[in-house]
């Protein structure tokens, strides 16, 4: 086999390293970009460089932001005394898209996982405690919105235990049957949770 | 919904424009890149910019190349008098991967398609004729390796007609049942071709 372009090969290799990308898809993308205008390709490349140069982490809630503190933390209308605790900045994004939650966030930047050597001090729990202690924040409720897996559960339990002395209300988003799904396709663990979390009709 | 980072949003939008990418995948990729090192992201961005700045088209066969003429065209061992005619540079790539064909290529850069207003003069047919006329090339056989669709067929017929006066042998790659597939899953058109193209056992 003879390679006519190392440059093309290199672009394919770089693209193929992205999550969920196979070599064939990377190849298709590189070939597609070859046919695009210089402007289009430069815009894409610049937008990726910007990711690393322009994006900061909010010093209050630790989500990704262009300005520090972030737009949610500086929005006076959202000082509701409610903090939603999430694992990752992408969870903030998902919850904001719902357009329902009016409080603020706290991004842990991970979950407690003994298997991966992540302890309570490796994620932003002490920063959360500091916010609860901060009278300006006026925290009244913590909504835990971590993933319902072993690590998420352990982290939720840990936070609940740590926060108890401060008299803040700690809640957890409901786990149950997704809207629009059918009972017969729901796994037992979810169904179990749905029964345990049943509410008065 | 409150966007905390326009920069992130922009990167997601740019990535989502790539072929085969949905918004969710683009989001996952952007979030993934955010966590990568500056070096890694710069390498990716640079490799994309290189696509447009470093890659040329070979002035002999018109495939993508870093050097003009390309590595295949300058390889003395491949002056076999055989030219494989393909639609697109990616076809060169696919055939090279097979590691079997020892001739050279001619990339048409498209196929004749009245529906899309592409006529014989819009693709590199006159350049192909010029190569056949060139005694240095010593072309003895043209292997047509276009896609077996209406446009590919029409283009193959047209080239065959145009090349006839020059006394060059024109062949076409076989269409038939893919290796490893089963008869019952083959469409009628392919099966028809397989019968028409049967060879003595």
PDB file of N, CA, C and O in Angstrom, chain A residues 40-110:
ATOM      1  N   UNK A  40     -14.546  27.255   6.419  1.00  0.00           N
ATOM      2  CA  UNK A  40     -15.305  26.274   7.185  1.00  0.00           C
ATOM      3  C   UNK A  40     -14.360  25.432   8.058  1.00  0.00           C
ATOM      4  O   UNK A  40     -14.629  25.213   9.235  1.00  0.00           O
ATOM      5  N   UNK A  41     -13.248  24.989   7.470  1.00  0.00           N
ATOM      6  CA  UNK A  41     -12.315  24.130   8.202  1.00  0.00           C
ATOM      7  C   UNK A  41     -11.603  24.942   9.290  1.00  0.00           C
ATOM      8  O   UNK A  41     -11.418  24.470  10.410  1.00  0.00           O
ATOM      9  N   UNK A  42     -11.245  26.185   8.955  1.00  0.00           N
ATOM     10  CA  UNK A  42     -10.595  27.026   9.961  1.00  0.00           C
ATOM     11  C   UNK A  42     -11.522  27.304  11.137  1.00  0.00           C
ATOM     12  O   UNK A  42     -11.094  27.318  12.288  1.00  0.00           O
ATOM     13  N   UNK A  43     -12.787  27.543  10.833  1.00  0.00           N
ATOM     14  CA  UNK A  43     -13.762  27.787  11.907  1.00  0.00           C
ATOM     15  C   UNK A  43     -13.850  26.593  12.850  1.00  0.00           C
ATOM     16  O   UNK A  43     -13.869  26.746  14.066  1.00  0.00           O
ATOM     17  N   UNK A  44     -13.895  25.394  12.246  1.00  0.00           N
ATOM     18  CA  UNK A  44     -13.958  24.185  13.060  1.00  0.00           C
ATOM     19  C   UNK A  44     -12.698  24.061  13.922  1.00  0.00           C
ATOM     20  O   UNK A  44     -12.786  23.858  15.138  1.00  0.00           O
ATOM     21  N   UNK A  45     -11.532  24.212  13.283  1.00  0.00           N
ATOM     22  CA  UNK A  45     -10.272  24.064  14.013  1.00  0.00           C
ATOM     23  C   UNK A  45     -10.180  25.111  15.130  1.00  0.00           C
ATOM     24  O   UNK A  45      -9.811  24.792  16.268  1.00  0.00           O
ATOM     25  N   UNK A  46     -10.564  26.355  14.813  1.00  0.00           N
ATOM     26  CA  UNK A  46     -10.488  27.426  15.813  1.00  0.00           C
ATOM     27  C   UNK A  46     -11.433  27.144  16.977  1.00  0.00           C
ATOM     28  O   UNK A  46     -11.081  27.369  18.137  1.00  0.00           O
ATOM     29  N   UNK A  47     -12.628  26.625  16.665  1.00  0.00           N
ATOM     30  CA  UNK A  47     -13.595  26.363  17.732  1.00  0.00           C
ATOM     31  C   UNK A  47     -13.055  25.311  18.704  1.00  0.00           C
ATOM     32  O   UNK A  47     -13.358  25.337  19.898  1.00  0.00           O
ATOM     33  N   UNK A  48     -12.214  24.401  18.186  1.00  0.00           N
ATOM     34  CA  UNK A  48     -11.625  23.375  19.052  1.00  0.00           C
ATOM     35  C   UNK A  48     -10.506  23.971  19.906  1.00  0.00           C
ATOM     36  O   UNK A  48     -10.390  23.680  21.097  1.00  0.00           O
ATOM     37  N   UNK A  49      -9.692  24.839  19.272  1.00  0.00           N
ATOM     38  CA  UNK A  49      -8.621  25.496  20.031  1.00  0.00           C
ATOM     39  C   UNK A  49      -9.236  26.371  21.132  1.00  0.00           C
ATOM     40  O   UNK A  49      -8.764  26.378  22.269  1.00  0.00           O
ATOM     41  N   UNK A  50     -10.331  27.066  20.785  1.00  0.00           N
ATOM     42  CA  UNK A  50     -11.023  27.915  21.760  1.00  0.00           C
ATOM     43  C   UNK A  50     -11.463  27.134  22.993  1.00  0.00           C
ATOM     44  O   UNK A  50     -11.470  27.656  24.107  1.00  0.00           O
ATOM     45  N   UNK A  51     -11.850  25.867  22.759  1.00  0.00           N
ATOM     46  CA  UNK A  51     -12.298  25.018  23.865  1.00  0.00           C
ATOM     47  C   UNK A  51     -11.275  25.023  24.989  1.00  0.00           C
ATOM     48  O   UNK A  51     -11.616  25.044  26.173  1.00  0.00           O
ATOM     49  N   UNK A  52      -9.986  24.970  24.577  1.00  0.00           N
ATOM     50  CA  UNK A  52      -8.939  24.878  25.592  1.00  0.00           C
ATOM     51  C   UNK A  52      -8.417  26.239  26.037  1.00  0.00           C
ATOM     52  O   UNK A  52      -7.819  26.347  27.106  1.00  0.00           O
ATOM     53  N   UNK A  53      -8.599  27.272  25.229  1.00  0.00           N
ATOM     54  CA  UNK A  53      -8.016  28.566  25.589  1.00  0.00           C
ATOM     55  C   UNK A  53      -9.034  29.505  26.216  1.00  0.00           C
ATOM     56  O   UNK A  53      -8.694  30.281  27.090  1.00  0.00           O
ATOM     57  N   UNK A  54     -10.292  29.427  25.794  1.00  0.00           N
ATOM     58  CA  UNK A  54     -11.272  30.412  26.271  1.00  0.00           C
ATOM     59  C   UNK A  54     -12.135  29.913  27.426  1.00  0.00           C
ATOM     60  O   UNK A  54     -12.705  30.700  28.152  1.00  0.00           O
ATOM     61  N   UNK A  55     -12.266  28.602  27.535  1.00  0.00           N
ATOM     62  CA  UNK A  55     -13.196  28.095  28.550  1.00  0.00           C
ATOM     63  C   UNK A  55     -12.523  27.989  29.908  1.00  0.00           C
ATOM     64  O   UNK A  55     -11.420  27.464  30.035  1.00  0.00           O
ATOM     65  N   UNK A  56     -13.193  28.550  30.913  1.00  0.00           N
ATOM     66  CA  UNK A  56     -12.721  28.457  32.287  1.00  0.00           C
ATOM     67  C   UNK A  56     -13.713  27.616  33.087  1.00  0.00           C
ATOM     68  O   UNK A  56     -14.750  27.227  32.579  1.00  0.00           O
ATOM     69  N   UNK A  57     -13.379  27.377  34.343  1.00  0.00           N
ATOM     70  CA  UNK A  57     -14.339  26.742  35.229  1.00  0.00           C
ATOM     71  C   UNK A  57     -14.822  27.783  36.221  1.00  0.00           C
ATOM     72  O   UNK A  57     -14.007  28.535  36.771  1.00  0.00           O
ATOM     73  N   UNK A  58     -16.124  27.864  36.400  1.00  0.00           N
ATOM     74  CA  UNK A  58     -16.713  28.857  37.309  1.00  0.00           C
ATOM     75  C   UNK A  58     -16.149  28.644  38.714  1.00  0.00           C
ATOM     76  O   UNK A  58     -16.134  27.516  39.216  1.00  0.00           O
ATOM     77  N   UNK A  59     -15.686  29.708  39.358  1.00  0.00           N
ATOM     78  CA  UNK A  59     -15.064  29.556  40.674  1.00  0.00           C
ATOM     79  C   UNK A  59     -16.100  29.325  41.770  1.00  0.00           C
ATOM     80  O   UNK A  59     -15.757  28.992  42.897  1.00  0.00           O
ATOM     81  N   UNK A  60     -17.376  29.496  41.439  1.00  0.00           N
ATOM     82  CA  UNK A  60     -18.429  29.233  42.427  1.00  0.00           C
ATOM     83  C   UNK A  60     -18.980  27.813  42.259  1.00  0.00           C
ATOM     84  O   UNK A  60     -18.917  26.999  43.176  1.00  0.00           O
ATOM     85  N   UNK A  61     -19.479  27.503  41.058  1.00  0.00           N
ATOM     86  CA  UNK A  61     -20.155  26.207  40.880  1.00  0.00           C
ATOM     87  C   UNK A  61     -19.325  25.197  40.089  1.00  0.00           C
ATOM     88  O   UNK A  61     -19.694  24.039  39.984  1.00  0.00           O
ATOM     89  N   UNK A  62     -18.216  25.644  39.467  1.00  0.00           N
ATOM     90  CA  UNK A  62     -17.284  24.758  38.751  1.00  0.00           C
ATOM     91  C   UNK A  62     -17.822  24.169  37.449  1.00  0.00           C
ATOM     92  O   UNK A  62     -17.332  23.141  36.993  1.00  0.00           O
ATOM     93  N   UNK A  63     -18.823  24.814  36.878  1.00  0.00           N
ATOM     94  CA  UNK A  63     -19.228  24.365  35.550  1.00  0.00           C
ATOM     95  C   UNK A  63     -18.334  25.063  34.533  1.00  0.00           C
ATOM     96  O   UNK A  63     -17.569  25.966  34.882  1.00  0.00           O
ATOM     97  N   UNK A  64     -18.405  24.661  33.278  1.00  0.00           N
ATOM     98  CA  UNK A  64     -17.613  25.325  32.248  1.00  0.00           C
ATOM     99  C   UNK A  64     -18.274  26.647  31.888  1.00  0.00           C
ATOM    100  O   UNK A  64     -19.487  26.742  31.812  1.00  0.00           O
ATOM    101  N   UNK A  65     -17.448  27.654  31.669  1.00  0.00           N
ATOM    102  CA  UNK A  65     -17.986  28.991  31.415  1.00  0.00           C
ATOM    103  C   UNK A  65     -16.978  29.843  30.664  1.00  0.00           C
ATOM    104  O   UNK A  65     -15.777  29.593  30.718  1.00  0.00           O
ATOM    105  N   UNK A  66     -17.497  30.853  29.948  1.00  0.00           N
ATOM    106  CA  UNK A  66     -16.601  31.802  29.279  1.00  0.00           C
ATOM    107  C   UNK A  66     -16.231  32.934  30.219  1.00  0.00           C
ATOM    108  O   UNK A  66     -15.191  33.568  30.066  1.00  0.00           O
ATOM    109  N   UNK A  67     -17.116  33.227  31.186  1.00  0.00           N
ATOM    110  CA  UNK A  67     -16.867  34.302  32.151  1.00  0.00           C
ATOM    111  C   UNK A  67     -16.946  33.711  33.544  1.00  0.00           C
ATOM    112  O   UNK A  67     -17.763  32.833  33.808  1.00  0.00           O
ATOM    113  N   UNK A  68     -16.108  34.195  34.431  1.00  0.00           N
ATOM    114  CA  UNK A  68     -16.098  33.659  35.796  1.00  0.00           C
ATOM    115  C   UNK A  68     -16.537  34.772  36.759  1.00  0.00           C
ATOM    116  O   UNK A  68     -15.922  35.830  36.751  1.00  0.00           O
ATOM    117  N   UNK A  69     -17.543  34.592  37.603  1.00  0.00           N
ATOM    118  CA  UNK A  69     -18.449  33.437  37.713  1.00  0.00           C
ATOM    119  C   UNK A  69     -19.363  33.295  36.499  1.00  0.00           C
ATOM    120  O   UNK A  69     -19.505  34.233  35.730  1.00  0.00           O
ATOM    121  N   UNK A  70     -19.982  32.124  36.390  1.00  0.00           N
ATOM    122  CA  UNK A  70     -20.780  31.818  35.203  1.00  0.00           C
ATOM    123  C   UNK A  70     -22.103  32.565  35.183  1.00  0.00           C
ATOM    124  O   UNK A  70     -22.496  33.188  36.167  1.00  0.00           O
ATOM    125  N   UNK A  71     -22.794  32.479  34.053  1.00  0.00           N
ATOM    126  CA  UNK A  71     -24.048  33.204  33.856  1.00  0.00           C
ATOM    127  C   UNK A  71     -25.129  32.777  34.855  1.00  0.00           C
ATOM    128  O   UNK A  71     -25.961  33.591  35.263  1.00  0.00           O
ATOM    129  N   UNK A  72     -25.119  31.524  35.269  1.00  0.00           N
ATOM    130  CA  UNK A  72     -26.117  31.069  36.239  1.00  0.00           C
ATOM    131  C   UNK A  72     -25.806  31.658  37.615  1.00  0.00           C
ATOM    132  O   UNK A  72     -26.687  32.202  38.291  1.00  0.00           O
ATOM    133  N   UNK A  73     -24.537  31.593  38.014  1.00  0.00           N
ATOM    134  CA  UNK A  73     -24.155  32.068  39.348  1.00  0.00           C
ATOM    135  C   UNK A  73     -24.329  33.589  39.498  1.00  0.00           C
ATOM    136  O   UNK A  73     -24.575  34.083  40.587  1.00  0.00           O
ATOM    137  N   UNK A  74     -24.176  34.338  38.396  1.00  0.00           N
ATOM    138  CA  UNK A  74     -24.280  35.796  38.479  1.00  0.00           C
ATOM    139  C   UNK A  74     -25.710  36.274  38.262  1.00  0.00           C
ATOM    140  O   UNK A  74     -25.995  37.454  38.430  1.00  0.00           O
ATOM    141  N   UNK A  75     -26.601  35.374  37.911  1.00  0.00           N
ATOM    142  CA  UNK A  75     -27.995  35.750  37.665  1.00  0.00           C
ATOM    143  C   UNK A  75     -28.728  35.889  39.006  1.00  0.00           C
ATOM    144  O   UNK A  75     -29.012  34.912  39.685  1.00  0.00           O
ATOM    145  N   UNK A  76     -29.059  37.133  39.369  1.00  0.00           N
ATOM    146  CA  UNK A  76     -29.671  37.416  40.671  1.00  0.00           C
ATOM    147  C   UNK A  76     -30.992  36.673  40.843  1.00  0.00           C
ATOM    148  O   UNK A  76     -31.359  36.264  41.944  1.00  0.00           O
ATOM    149  N   UNK A  77     -31.688  36.474  39.738  1.00  0.00           N
ATOM    150  CA  UNK A  77     -32.999  35.800  39.788  1.00  0.00           C
ATOM    151  C   UNK A  77     -32.881  34.340  40.211  1.00  0.00           C
ATOM    152  O   UNK A  77     -33.878  33.701  40.517  1.00  0.00           O
ATOM    153  N   UNK A  78     -31.679  33.796  40.130  1.00  0.00           N
ATOM    154  CA  UNK A  78     -31.533  32.378  40.449  1.00  0.00           C
ATOM    155  C   UNK A  78     -30.971  32.148  41.855  1.00  0.00           C
ATOM    156  O   UNK A  78     -30.646  31.028  42.211  1.00  0.00           O
ATOM    157  N   UNK A  79     -30.900  33.185  42.648  1.00  0.00           N
ATOM    158  CA  UNK A  79     -30.448  33.002  44.032  1.00  0.00           C
ATOM    159  C   UNK A  79     -31.596  32.470  44.866  1.00  0.00           C
ATOM    160  O   UNK A  79     -32.188  33.152  45.700  1.00  0.00           O
ATOM    161  N   UNK A  80     -31.939  31.205  44.637  1.00  0.00           N
ATOM    162  CA  UNK A  80     -33.146  30.677  45.253  1.00  0.00           C
ATOM    163  C   UNK A  80     -32.875  29.875  46.509  1.00  0.00           C
ATOM    164  O   UNK A  80     -33.792  29.343  47.115  1.00  0.00           O
ATOM    165  N   UNK A  81     -31.618  29.777  46.895  1.00  0.00           N
ATOM    166  CA  UNK A  81     -31.303  28.964  48.063  1.00  0.00           C
ATOM    167  C   UNK A  81     -31.285  27.481  47.753  1.00  0.00           C
ATOM    168  O   UNK A  81     -31.156  26.650  48.647  1.00  0.00           O
ATOM    169  N   UNK A  82     -31.425  27.134  46.481  1.00  0.00           N
ATOM    170  CA  UNK A  82     -31.403  25.721  46.088  1.00  0.00           C
ATOM    171  C   UNK A  82     -30.169  25.448  45.231  1.00  0.00           C
ATOM    172  O   UNK A  82     -29.918  26.149  44.259  1.00  0.00           O
ATOM    173  N   UNK A  83     -29.415  24.426  45.609  1.00  0.00           N
ATOM    174  CA  UNK A  83     -28.256  24.042  44.807  1.00  0.00           C
ATOM    175  C   UNK A  83     -28.450  22.623  44.299  1.00  0.00           C
ATOM    176  O   UNK A  83     -28.742  21.709  45.074  1.00  0.00           O
ATOM    177  N   UNK A  84     -28.315  22.457  43.000  1.00  0.00           N
ATOM    178  CA  UNK A  84     -28.403  21.132  42.401  1.00  0.00           C
ATOM    179  C   UNK A  84     -26.990  20.593  42.239  1.00  0.00           C
ATOM    180  O   UNK A  84     -26.155  21.197  41.566  1.00  0.00           O
ATOM    181  N   UNK A  85     -26.721  19.444  42.858  1.00  0.00           N
ATOM    182  CA  UNK A  85     -25.378  18.866  42.834  1.00  0.00           C
ATOM    183  C   UNK A  85     -25.273  17.848  41.698  1.00  0.00           C
ATOM    184  O   UNK A  85     -26.044  16.886  41.650  1.00  0.00           O
ATOM    185  N   UNK A  86     -24.353  18.071  40.770  1.00  0.00           N
ATOM    186  CA  UNK A  86     -24.176  17.153  39.636  1.00  0.00           C
ATOM    187  C   UNK A  86     -22.728  16.700  39.552  1.00  0.00           C
ATOM    188  O   UNK A  86     -21.839  17.276  40.178  1.00  0.00           O
ATOM    189  N   UNK A  87     -22.521  15.668  38.745  1.00  0.00           N
ATOM    190  CA  UNK A  87     -21.176  15.113  38.612  1.00  0.00           C
ATOM    191  C   UNK A  87     -20.334  15.942  37.648  1.00  0.00           C
ATOM    192  O   UNK A  87     -19.167  16.216  37.893  1.00  0.00           O
ATOM    193  N   UNK A  88     -20.958  16.348  36.543  1.00  0.00           N
ATOM    194  CA  UNK A  88     -20.181  16.848  35.405  1.00  0.00           C
ATOM    195  C   UNK A  88     -20.835  18.089  34.798  1.00  0.00           C
ATOM    196  O   UNK A  88     -22.056  18.238  34.852  1.00  0.00           O
ATOM    197  N   UNK A  89     -20.032  18.978  34.175  1.00  0.00           N
ATOM    198  CA  UNK A  89     -20.638  20.150  33.518  1.00  0.00           C
ATOM    199  C   UNK A  89     -21.717  19.773  32.498  1.00  0.00           C
ATOM    200  O   UNK A  89     -22.670  20.510  32.318  1.00  0.00           O
ATOM    201  N   UNK A  90     -21.592  18.600  31.873  1.00  0.00           N
ATOM    202  CA  UNK A  90     -22.602  18.264  30.872  1.00  0.00           C
ATOM    203  C   UNK A  90     -23.978  18.021  31.510  1.00  0.00           C
ATOM    204  O   UNK A  90     -24.997  18.164  30.852  1.00  0.00           O
ATOM    205  N   UNK A  91     -23.982  17.683  32.803  1.00  0.00           N
ATOM    206  CA  UNK A  91     -25.252  17.504  33.488  1.00  0.00           C
ATOM    207  C   UNK A  91     -25.954  18.850  33.674  1.00  0.00           C
ATOM    208  O   UNK A  91     -27.181  18.945  33.610  1.00  0.00           O
ATOM    209  N   UNK A  92     -25.147  19.910  33.909  1.00  0.00           N
ATOM    210  CA  UNK A  92     -25.710  21.267  34.013  1.00  0.00           C
ATOM    211  C   UNK A  92     -26.429  21.589  32.705  1.00  0.00           C
ATOM    212  O   UNK A  92     -27.558  22.085  32.696  1.00  0.00           O
ATOM    213  N   UNK A  93     -25.769  21.277  31.626  1.00  0.00           N
ATOM    214  CA  UNK A  93     -26.300  21.522  30.295  1.00  0.00           C
ATOM    215  C   UNK A  93     -27.653  20.829  30.096  1.00  0.00           C
ATOM    216  O   UNK A  93     -28.615  21.419  29.617  1.00  0.00           O
ATOM    217  N   UNK A  94     -27.698  19.556  30.493  1.00  0.00           N
ATOM    218  CA  UNK A  94     -28.925  18.773  30.333  1.00  0.00           C
ATOM    219  C   UNK A  94     -30.051  19.361  31.171  1.00  0.00           C
ATOM    220  O   UNK A  94     -31.189  19.504  30.703  1.00  0.00           O
ATOM    221  N   UNK A  95     -29.739  19.725  32.405  1.00  0.00           N
ATOM    222  CA  UNK A  95     -30.787  20.246  33.299  1.00  0.00           C
ATOM    223  C   UNK A  95     -31.253  21.625  32.828  1.00  0.00           C
ATOM    224  O   UNK A  95     -32.445  21.937  32.863  1.00  0.00           O
ATOM    225  N   UNK A  96     -30.325  22.447  32.328  1.00  0.00           N
ATOM    226  CA  UNK A  96     -30.715  23.762  31.808  1.00  0.00           C
ATOM    227  C   UNK A  96     -31.645  23.621  30.605  1.00  0.00           C
ATOM    228  O   UNK A  96     -32.549  24.429  30.418  1.00  0.00           O
ATOM    229  N   UNK A  97     -31.416  22.596  29.811  1.00  0.00           N
ATOM    230  CA  UNK A  97     -32.251  22.390  28.628  1.00  0.00           C
ATOM    231  C   UNK A  97     -33.695  22.098  29.020  1.00  0.00           C
ATOM    232  O   UNK A  97     -34.621  22.409  28.268  1.00  0.00           O
ATOM    233  N   UNK A  98     -33.892  21.512  30.195  1.00  0.00           N
ATOM    234  CA  UNK A  98     -35.236  21.218  30.700  1.00  0.00           C
ATOM    235  C   UNK A  98     -35.989  22.519  30.937  1.00  0.00           C
ATOM    236  O   UNK A  98     -37.211  22.576  30.829  1.00  0.00           O
ATOM    237  N   UNK A  99     -35.247  23.616  31.255  1.00  0.00           N
ATOM    238  CA  UNK A  99     -35.852  24.934  31.410  1.00  0.00           C
ATOM    239  C   UNK A  99     -36.856  25.013  32.560  1.00  0.00           C
ATOM    240  O   UNK A  99     -37.901  25.658  32.435  1.00  0.00           O
ATOM    241  N   UNK A 100     -36.581  24.328  33.611  1.00  0.00           N
ATOM    242  CA  UNK A 100     -37.541  24.242  34.703  1.00  0.00           C
ATOM    243  C   UNK A 100     -36.866  24.611  36.031  1.00  0.00           C
ATOM    244  O   UNK A 100     -37.449  25.299  36.858  1.00  0.00           O
ATOM    245  N   UNK A 101     -35.641  24.161  36.186  1.00  0.00           N
ATOM    246  CA  UNK A 101     -34.924  24.379  37.436  1.00  0.00           C
ATOM    247  C   UNK A 101     -34.436  25.826  37.514  1.00  0.00           C
ATOM    248  O   UNK A 101     -33.787  26.321  36.596  1.00  0.00           O
ATOM    249  N   UNK A 102     -34.758  26.531  38.607  1.00  0.00           N
ATOM    250  CA  UNK A 102     -34.415  27.944  38.719  1.00  0.00           C
ATOM    251  C   UNK A 102     -33.309  28.210  39.740  1.00  0.00           C
ATOM    252  O   UNK A 102     -33.008  29.364  40.038  1.00  0.00           O
ATOM    253  N   UNK A 103     -32.776  27.148  40.330  1.00  0.00           N
ATOM    254  CA  UNK A 103     -31.729  27.345  41.327  1.00  0.00           C
ATOM    255  C   UNK A 103     -30.352  27.402  40.684  1.00  0.00           C
ATOM    256  O   UNK A 103     -30.203  27.686  39.507  1.00  0.00           O
ATOM    257  N   UNK A 104     -29.330  27.103  41.503  1.00  0.00           N
ATOM    258  CA  UNK A 104     -27.980  27.102  40.974  1.00  0.00           C
ATOM    259  C   UNK A 104     -27.370  25.700  41.042  1.00  0.00           C
ATOM    260  O   UNK A 104     -28.032  24.762  41.454  1.00  0.00           O
ATOM    261  N   UNK A 105     -26.120  25.589  40.621  1.00  0.00           N
ATOM    262  CA  UNK A 105     -25.499  24.265  40.517  1.00  0.00           C
ATOM    263  C   UNK A 105     -24.251  24.144  41.375  1.00  0.00           C
ATOM    264  O   UNK A 105     -23.677  25.135  41.815  1.00  0.00           O
ATOM    265  N   UNK A 106     -23.846  22.886  41.582  1.00  0.00           N
ATOM    266  CA  UNK A 106     -22.518  22.618  42.104  1.00  0.00           C
ATOM    267  C   UNK A 106     -21.993  21.382  41.378  1.00  0.00           C
ATOM    268  O   UNK A 106     -22.557  20.285  41.506  1.00  0.00           O
ATOM    269  N   UNK A 107     -20.923  21.570  40.617  1.00  0.00           N
ATOM    270  CA  UNK A 107     -20.360  20.466  39.840  1.00  0.00           C
ATOM    271  C   UNK A 107     -19.242  19.803  40.642  1.00  0.00           C
ATOM    272  O   UNK A 107     -18.225  20.429  40.950  1.00  0.00           O
ATOM    273  N   UNK A 108     -19.439  18.533  40.967  1.00  0.00           N
ATOM    274  CA  UNK A 108     -18.452  17.828  41.789  1.00  0.00           C
ATOM    275  C   UNK A 108     -17.174  17.516  41.002  1.00  0.00           C
ATOM    276  O   UNK A 108     -16.093  17.431  41.571  1.00  0.00           O
ATOM    277  N   UNK A 109     -17.310  17.330  39.712  1.00  0.00           N
ATOM    278  CA  UNK A 109     -16.140  16.986  38.897  1.00  0.00           C
ATOM    279  C   UNK A 109     -15.761  15.519  39.045  1.00  0.00           C
ATOM    280  O   UNK A 109     -14.613  15.140  38.803  1.00  0.00           O
ATOM    281  N   UNK A 110     -16.733  14.694  39.432  1.00  0.00           N
ATOM    282  CA  UNK A 110     -16.476  13.263  39.591  1.00  0.00           C
ATOM    283  C   UNK A 110     -17.364  12.704  40.686  1.00  0.00           C
ATOM    284  O   UNK A 110     -18.173  13.421  41.272  1.00  0.00           O
TER     285      UNK A 110
END
